[in-house]
Coordinates of C-alpha atoms in Angstrom, one line a residue:
M1 CA -13.3 -3.0 16.0
Q2 CA -13.3 -5.3 18.9
K3 CA -16.7 -6.5 17.9
L4 CA -15.5 -7.3 14.4
I5 CA -12.5 -9.3 15.8
Q6 CA -14.8 -11.3 18.1
R7 CA -17.1 -12.0 15.2
A8 CA -14.2 -13.2 13.1
K9 CA -13.0 -15.5 15.9
F10 CA -16.5 -16.8 16.4
A11 CA -16.8 -17.5 12.7
E12 CA -13.5 -19.4 12.7
R13 CA -14.7 -21.6 15.6
V14 CA -18.0 -22.3 13.8
A15 CA -16.2 -23.2 10.6
S16 CA -13.8 -25.5 12.5
R17 CA -16.7 -27.3 14.2
K18 CA -18.5 -27.5 10.8
S19 CA -15.5 -29.0 9.1
A20 CA -15.1 -31.5 11.9
K21 CA -18.7 -32.5 11.5
I22 CA -18.4 -32.8 7.7
K23 CA -15.3 -34.9 8.2
R24 CA -17.1 -37.2 10.6
L25 CA -20.1 -37.5 8.3
E26 CA -17.8 -38.3 5.3
S27 CA -16.1 -41.0 7.4
Q28 CA -19.5 -42.5 8.3
A29 CA -20.6 -42.4 4.7
E30 CA -17.3 -44.1 3.6
W31 CA -17.9 -46.7 6.2
R32 CA -21.4 -47.4 5.0
Q33 CA -20.2 -47.5 1.4
R34 CA -17.5 -50.0 2.3
I35 CA -20.1 -52.2 4.0
K36 CA -22.3 -52.1 0.9
E37 CA -19.3 -53.0 -1.3
E38 CA -18.4 -55.9 0.9
F39 CA -22.0 -57.2 0.7
V40 CA -21.9 -56.9 -3.1
R41 CA -18.5 -58.7 -3.3
R42 CA -19.7 -61.5 -1.1
G43 CA -22.9 -61.8 -3.2
Q44 CA -20.9 -62.0 -6.4
Q45 CA -18.5 -64.5 -4.9
E46 CA -21.4 -66.7 -3.7
A47 CA -23.1 -66.5 -7.1
R48 CA -19.8 -67.6 -8.8
V49 CA -19.4 -70.5 -6.4
K50 CA -23.1 -71.6 -7.0
A51 CA -22.7 -71.3 -10.8
E52 CA -19.5 -73.4 -10.7
R53 CA -21.1 -76.1 -8.5
R54 CA -24.0 -76.2 -11.0
R55 CA -21.6 -76.7 -13.9
R56 CA -19.8 -79.4 -12.1
R57 CA -23.0 -81.2 -11.3
E58 CA -24.1 -81.0 -15.0
D59 CA -20.7 -82.4 -16.1
Y60 CA -21.1 -85.2 -13.6
E61 CA -24.6 -86.1 -14.7
L62 CA -24.1 -85.7 -18.5
G63 CA -20.8 -87.5 -18.5
P64 CA -19.5 -87.8 -22.2
L65 CA -22.5 -85.6 -23.3
A66 CA -21.3 -82.7 -21.2
P67 CA -20.7 -79.5 -23.2
S68 CA -17.2 -78.2 -23.9
R69 CA -17.3 -75.0 -21.9
H70 CA -13.9 -73.8 -23.1
L71 CA -15.2 -73.4 -26.6
G72 CA -17.6 -71.1 -28.2
E73 CA -18.3 -67.4 -27.6
H74 CA -16.5 -67.2 -24.3
E75 CA -13.6 -69.3 -25.3
E76 CA -10.9 -66.8 -24.4
E77 CA -12.6 -65.8 -21.1
Y78 CA -12.9 -69.3 -19.8
G79 CA -11.1 -69.7 -16.5
T80 CA -10.5 -66.0 -16.0
A81 CA -11.4 -64.0 -12.8
E82 CA -13.0 -60.7 -12.3
H83 CA -11.2 -57.6 -11.0
E84 CA -13.2 -57.6 -7.8
M85 CA -11.2 -60.7 -6.8
R86 CA -7.9 -58.9 -7.0
S87 CA -8.1 -57.6 -3.4
G88 CA -9.5 -59.4 -0.4
K89 CA -11.7 -58.3 2.4
W90 CA -11.0 -54.8 3.8
V91 CA -9.9 -54.6 7.4
P92 CA -12.1 -52.6 9.9
R93 CA -10.7 -49.4 11.2
K94 CA -10.2 -50.5 14.8
Q95 CA -8.2 -53.6 13.6
K96 CA -5.9 -51.8 11.2
R97 CA -2.2 -51.5 11.8
T98 CA -1.2 -47.9 12.5
R99 CA 2.3 -48.5 11.1
L100 CA 3.6 -51.2 8.7
H101 CA 7.1 -52.9 8.8
L102 CA 7.1 -53.4 5.0
A103 CA 7.4 -50.9 2.2
V104 CA 7.4 -50.9 -1.6
K105 CA 10.5 -52.4 -3.2
D106 CA 11.2 -54.6 -0.2
R107 CA 12.2 -58.3 -0.9
V108 CA 9.9 -60.7 0.8
V109 CA 9.4 -64.5 1.0
I110 CA 6.1 -66.3 0.9
I111 CA 5.6 -68.5 4.0
R112 CA 2.1 -69.8 3.2
G113 CA 0.1 -70.9 0.2
K114 CA 0.8 -72.5 -3.1
D115 CA 3.8 -70.2 -3.7
K116 CA 5.5 -70.9 -0.4
G117 CA 9.3 -70.4 -0.5
K118 CA 9.3 -68.0 -3.4
I119 CA 11.0 -64.6 -3.1
G120 CA 9.9 -61.5 -4.8
V121 CA 9.7 -57.7 -4.7
I122 CA 6.7 -55.8 -3.4
L123 CA 5.0 -53.8 -6.1
E124 CA 2.1 -52.3 -4.1
I125 CA 0.7 -52.3 -0.6
D126 CA -3.1 -52.0 0.0
K127 CA -3.5 -50.5 3.5
D128 CA -7.3 -51.0 3.4
T129 CA -7.0 -54.8 3.1
E130 CA -3.5 -55.0 4.5
E131 CA -2.3 -57.0 1.5
V132 CA 0.9 -56.9 -0.6
F133 CA 1.2 -57.5 -4.3
V134 CA 4.5 -59.3 -5.1
K135 CA 6.0 -59.2 -8.6
D136 CA 5.4 -62.4 -10.6
I137 CA 3.8 -64.3 -7.6
N138 CA 0.2 -65.4 -7.3
I139 CA -0.6 -64.5 -10.9
V140 CA -4.2 -64.8 -12.1
D141 CA -5.8 -64.0 -15.5
F142 CA -8.4 -61.2 -15.1
A143 CA -11.1 -60.7 -17.7
V144 CA -11.1 -57.3 -19.4
P145 CA -14.4 -55.6 -18.9
T146 CA -16.5 -55.0 -22.0
A147 CA -16.3 -51.2 -21.6
F148 CA -12.5 -51.4 -22.1
R149 CA -12.4 -53.8 -25.1
S150 CA -12.5 -50.9 -27.5
I151 CA -9.2 -49.8 -26.2
S152 CA -7.5 -53.2 -25.8
S153 CA -8.1 -56.1 -28.2
E154 CA -7.2 -58.7 -25.5
K155 CA -10.1 -60.2 -23.6
F156 CA -8.0 -61.0 -20.5
S157 CA -4.8 -59.7 -18.8
P158 CA -2.6 -61.4 -16.2
G159 CA -2.0 -59.7 -12.8
E160 CA -1.0 -60.2 -9.3
V161 CA -3.5 -61.0 -6.5
G162 CA -3.0 -59.6 -3.1
I163 CA -1.3 -61.6 -0.4
P164 CA -1.9 -60.9 3.3
I165 CA 0.9 -59.2 5.1
D166 CA 1.0 -62.0 7.7
H167 CA 1.8 -64.5 4.9
V168 CA 5.1 -62.8 3.9
Q169 CA 8.4 -62.1 5.8
L170 CA 11.1 -59.6 5.0
V171 CA 14.3 -60.8 3.3
C172 CA 17.4 -58.6 4.0
P173 CA 21.0 -59.2 3.0
L174 CA 23.2 -59.3 6.1
Q175 CA 26.8 -59.9 6.7
G176 CA 27.6 -63.1 8.7
E177 CA 30.4 -63.9 11.1
D178 CA 32.5 -65.3 8.3
G179 CA 32.2 -62.0 6.4
K180 CA 29.9 -63.2 3.7
V181 CA 26.7 -61.4 2.8
E182 CA 23.7 -63.6 2.6
D183 CA 19.9 -63.2 2.4
V184 CA 18.4 -63.6 5.9
V185 CA 14.7 -64.0 6.6
I186 CA 13.7 -61.6 9.4
R187 CA 10.9 -63.1 11.4
H188 CA 10.4 -60.5 14.1
I189 CA 10.7 -56.8 13.5
T190 CA 10.4 -54.0 16.0
L191 CA 9.4 -50.4 15.0
G192 CA 11.1 -47.4 16.6
K193 CA 9.6 -44.0 17.6
S194 CA 8.0 -41.8 15.0
R195 CA 9.6 -38.6 13.9
T196 CA 8.8 -35.9 11.4
E197 CA 11.2 -35.1 8.6
I198 CA 11.2 -33.2 5.3
N199 CA 11.1 -35.5 2.3
E200 CA 12.7 -34.9 -1.1
E201 CA 9.6 -33.0 -2.3
G202 CA 9.9 -30.5 0.6
K203 CA 6.9 -31.8 2.5
P204 CA 6.8 -33.0 6.1
E205 CA 6.6 -36.8 6.5
K206 CA 6.5 -39.1 9.5
K207 CA 9.3 -41.6 9.5
Y208 CA 10.5 -44.4 11.9
D209 CA 13.2 -47.0 12.0
R210 CA 12.8 -50.8 12.0
F211 CA 15.0 -53.1 14.1
V212 CA 15.6 -56.8 14.4
T213 CA 13.8 -57.8 17.6
G214 CA 16.4 -58.3 20.4
E215 CA 19.3 -56.9 18.3
N216 CA 20.5 -53.3 17.9
L217 CA 20.5 -53.7 14.1
I218 CA 18.7 -51.2 11.9
L219 CA 17.0 -52.6 8.8
P220 CA 17.3 -50.0 6.0
W221 CA 14.2 -48.9 4.1
P222 CA 14.3 -49.2 0.3
E223 CA 15.2 -46.1 -1.5
K224 CA 12.4 -44.1 -3.0
S225 CA 12.7 -42.9 -6.6
L226 CA 11.1 -39.6 -7.4
P227 CA 8.8 -39.5 -10.4
E228 CA 10.3 -38.0 -13.5
K229 CA 9.0 -34.5 -14.1
V230 CA 8.1 -33.7 -17.7
T231 CA 8.3 -30.1 -18.7
H232 CA 6.4 -28.4 -21.5
D233 CA 6.9 -25.3 -23.5
I234 CA 4.2 -23.4 -21.6
D235 CA 5.6 -24.1 -18.2
T236 CA 7.3 -21.2 -16.3
S237 CA 11.0 -21.9 -15.8
R238 CA 12.5 -21.8 -12.3
L239 CA 14.8 -18.9 -13.3
D240 CA 11.9 -16.8 -14.4
S241 CA 9.9 -17.5 -11.2
E242 CA 12.8 -16.7 -8.9
S243 CA 13.9 -13.5 -10.6
K244 CA 13.0 -10.2 -8.8
T245 CA 10.9 -8.0 -11.0
W246 CA 9.7 -5.6 -8.3
V247 CA 11.4 -4.5 -5.1
P248 CA 9.1 -2.9 -2.4
T249 CA 10.1 0.3 -0.6
L250 CA 9.1 1.9 2.7
K251 CA 7.1 4.6 0.8
S252 CA 4.8 2.2 -1.0
P253 CA 3.0 -0.8 0.2
P254 CA 4.1 -4.3 -1.1
A255 CA 0.7 -4.7 -2.8
P256 CA -2.2 -2.4 -3.7
P257 CA -5.1 -2.3 -1.2
S258 CA -7.4 -3.9 -3.8
V259 CA -5.4 -7.1 -3.6
L260 CA -6.9 -7.8 -0.1
D261 CA -10.4 -7.6 -1.5
E262 CA -9.4 -10.1 -4.2
L263 CA -7.9 -12.5 -1.7
R264 CA -10.9 -12.3 0.7
N265 CA -14.3 -10.8 0.3
R266 CA -14.6 -7.3 1.7
Y267 CA -17.7 -8.3 3.8
S268 CA -16.5 -11.7 4.8
K269 CA -17.1 -12.8 8.4
F270 CA -13.6 -14.3 8.5
R271 CA -11.9 -11.0 7.7
A272 CA -10.1 -9.3 10.6
R273 CA -8.9 -6.1 8.9
H274 CA -11.6 -3.7 7.7
E275 CA -11.7 -0.1 6.5
D276 CA -12.4 2.8 8.9
W277 CA -15.8 3.6 7.4
Y278 CA -16.9 -0.1 7.7
V279 CA -15.8 -0.2 11.3
E280 CA -17.6 3.0 12.1
Q281 CA -20.8 1.7 10.5
K282 CA -20.7 -1.5 12.5
E283 CA -20.1 0.4 15.7
S284 CA -23.0 2.8 15.1
E285 CA -25.2 -0.2 14.4
E286 CA -24.1 -1.7 17.7
R287 CA -24.8 1.5 19.6
A288 CA -28.3 1.8 18.0
K289 CA -29.0 -1.8 18.9
T290 CA -27.8 -1.2 22.5
G291 CA -30.1 1.8 22.8
L292 CA -33.1 -0.2 21.8
N293 CA -32.4 -2.8 24.4
D294 CA -31.6 -0.6 27.4
G295 CA -35.3 0.1 28.1
S296 CA -35.0 3.9 27.8
S297 CA -38.1 4.1 25.6
M298 CA -40.3 2.8 28.4
L299 CA -39.4 5.5 31.1
T300 CA -41.9 7.8 32.6
P301 CA -41.3 11.6 32.6
L302 CA -40.2 11.5 36.2
Q303 CA -37.8 8.7 35.6
E304 CA -36.4 10.5 32.6
I305 CA -35.7 13.6 34.8
K306 CA -34.1 11.5 37.5
S307 CA -31.9 9.7 34.9
K308 CA -30.9 13.1 33.4
V309 CA -30.0 14.5 36.8
A310 CA -28.0 11.4 37.6
K311 CA -26.1 11.6 34.3
E312 CA -25.3 15.3 35.0
K313 CA -24.0 14.5 38.5
A314 CA -21.9 11.7 37.1
A315 CA -20.4 14.0 34.5
Q316 CA -19.5 16.6 37.1
G317 CA -17.3 14.0 39.0
P318 CA -16.6 14.1 42.7
P319 CA -17.0 17.4 44.6
S320 CA -13.9 19.6 45.0
I321 CA -13.0 21.8 48.0
T322 CA -12.0 25.3 47.3
F323 CA -9.1 27.2 49.0
D324 CA -11.6 29.2 51.1
M325 CA -13.0 26.0 52.5
W326 CA -9.5 24.8 53.4
V327 CA -8.9 28.1 55.3
V328 CA -12.1 27.7 57.4
I329 CA -11.2 24.1 58.2
G330 CA -7.7 25.1 59.2
K331 CA -9.0 27.9 61.5
A332 CA -11.4 25.4 63.2
M333 CA -8.6 22.9 63.7
A334 CA -6.3 25.6 65.2
K335 CA -9.0 26.8 67.5
N336 CA -9.6 23.3 68.8
S337 CA -5.9 22.7 69.3
K338 CA -5.4 26.0 71.3
A339 CA -8.6 25.9 73.4
T340 CA -8.3 26.9 77.0
E341 CA -10.3 25.8 80.0
D342 CA -12.7 28.7 79.6
E343 CA -13.2 28.0 76.0
I344 CA -13.9 24.4 76.7
M345 CA -16.5 25.3 79.3
A346 CA -18.0 27.8 76.8
Y347 CA -18.1 25.1 74.2
D348 CA -21.1 23.5 75.8
R349 CA -22.7 25.6 78.5
K350 CA -25.1 22.8 79.4
I351 CA -22.3 20.9 81.2
K352 CA -22.1 21.7 84.9
P353 CA -19.7 20.0 87.3
R354 CA -21.0 18.0 90.2
P355 CA -20.4 19.2 93.8
D356 CA -18.1 16.3 94.6
A357 CA -16.3 16.4 91.3
G358 CA -12.9 17.0 92.9
K359 CA -13.1 14.5 95.7
L360 CA -11.7 11.0 95.8
I361 CA -14.5 8.4 96.2
L362 CA -13.4 5.4 98.3
T363 CA -15.2 2.4 99.5
Q364 CA -14.3 1.0 102.9
V365 CA -12.7 -2.4 102.7
P366 CA -13.8 -4.8 105.5
E367 CA -11.0 -6.1 107.8
E368 CA -11.8 -9.7 106.7
M369 CA -10.6 -8.9 103.2
H370 CA -7.1 -8.2 104.4
R371 CA -6.8 -11.9 105.4
K372 CA -5.3 -14.1 102.7
K373 CA -7.6 -17.1 103.0
I374 CA -10.8 -15.2 103.2
E375 CA -12.5 -14.6 99.9
P376 CA -14.8 -11.6 99.3
T377 CA -18.4 -12.2 100.0
S378 CA -21.6 -10.7 98.6
D379 CA -21.9 -8.5 101.6
A380 CA -18.6 -6.8 100.8
A381 CA -19.6 -4.6 97.9
D382 CA -17.1 -3.1 95.5
W383 CA -14.1 -2.7 97.7
R384 CA -11.7 -1.6 95.1
P385 CA -10.6 2.1 95.4
R386 CA -12.0 4.3 92.6
P387 CA -9.7 6.8 90.9
K388 CA -10.2 10.6 91.4
T389 CA -12.8 12.0 89.0
N390 CA -12.3 15.6 88.0
L391 CA -14.6 17.0 85.4
D392 CA -12.3 19.7 84.1
E393 CA -9.3 17.3 83.8
A394 CA -11.5 14.7 82.0
I395 CA -12.6 17.4 79.5
K396 CA -9.1 18.4 78.8
K397 CA -8.0 14.8 78.4
L398 CA -10.7 14.1 75.9
L399 CA -10.2 17.2 73.9
Y400 CA -6.4 17.2 73.9
E401 CA -6.1 13.5 73.1
P402 CA -3.8 13.3 70.0
T403 CA -5.3 12.2 66.8
Y404 CA -4.1 11.5 63.3
T405 CA -5.5 14.9 62.2
D406 CA -3.0 17.0 64.2
D407 CA -0.1 16.4 61.7
I408 CA -2.1 16.8 58.5
D409 CA -1.8 19.9 56.3
P410 CA -5.3 20.7 55.0
L411 CA -4.0 22.4 51.9
A412 CA -2.2 19.2 50.8
L413 CA -5.4 17.1 50.9
D414 CA -7.7 16.3 48.0
S415 CA -11.4 16.2 48.0
A416 CA -11.7 12.6 49.1
H417 CA -9.3 13.1 52.0
A418 CA -11.1 16.2 53.1
L419 CA -14.4 14.4 53.3
Q420 CA -12.8 11.7 55.4
L421 CA -11.3 14.4 57.7
K422 CA -14.7 16.1 58.1
S423 CA -16.4 12.8 59.0
A424 CA -13.6 12.0 61.5
V425 CA -14.0 15.4 63.2
E426 CA -17.8 15.0 63.4
K427 CA -17.4 11.5 64.9
R428 CA -15.0 12.8 67.5
V429 CA -17.3 15.6 68.5
R430 CA -20.2 13.2 68.9
R431 CA -18.1 10.9 71.1
L432 CA -17.0 13.8 73.3
E433 CA -20.6 14.8 73.8
R434 CA -21.6 11.3 74.8
Q435 CA -18.8 11.0 77.3
L436 CA -19.4 14.5 78.8
A437 CA -23.1 13.6 79.1
R438 CA -22.2 10.5 81.1
L439 CA -19.8 12.5 83.4
E440 CA -22.5 15.1 84.0
A441 CA -25.0 12.4 84.9

């Protein structure tokens, strides 16, 4: 099961990376498409300018004989513009404004162009070109394409042309010092911090306030009107959708198991919950795959026997000490703790005391060494008195020196502690033998 969960997580990571790559490629494709459209728009604009210059040149050269261009087949289309001229040049992504201080239904005043000083309401905002379309301002007649003339009998239709955002300023009614409410042109606007709120449709939306720069005065946003919802006879009413037609209980699942297969494919790599038989099948496949990769098929007969013996020993676990073993260990410890001098001598018959074992060995100290200012010379050998060396007392001291094994109950130890105790006793015996050998020498 753990393998399946890891596979699902890996598939999710791969899908996220793939979606990010697709999004990046779509953005690049959109960028290239915009560049192509811009080249096409510039080409059409240059072609129109060249055609108009040619006409003006013909009218100047022909004079009274110049043709009446407002008459004939294109009489109603004369002087109209194409729909490509409705919007201006799109702004590159790096130069775009992340937030705008204007919104639809705001009242603005034109500060540049032929319509300077006029006030109107914003109908639309094009974020790609950062232009606003103001009602009844900057009107141009657009030619109706030939493909739409079957629907509309008119050959041209008036419409607004986009105005750059920098060419308009917000007009807001404010109350003056005399108490009168007047329209005030707001030249400088500061935007507040962004926050996430739930809109009228129940969806999260980022909002922020706008202030008059240098003043603690909030400029209200225009009210948004929700689109009217048209209901039909085939629509499900809210009362029917909210009515409870089935109540789940603890004895029955909220939905049949087959619903999970309908929501997500049974063998999908993103699915984290699987049936028992499918989990067992995947685990058996993994075990078989592991057995092929462990190199067991390439072993020699001797290696196979060794691996089999090692597996049997590993299955047996650590060695255990029986009660009879503990009794023997306890008797040995009691014998060592109650040993007498005769038993110690009988422990190792090879040890024999020296003739001068019980005598105190002293080195004569020269008289010059008793003086304070005279330091010992090389002629004065080791002048320090040596302690009394008795072989029997040394053996008793070495054997009766207290150890951490004196207060241990052997019956209360487990197998690991017993092994440690055995190694400690053997080490102690070897140390006694070395020291006794030095004393004998």
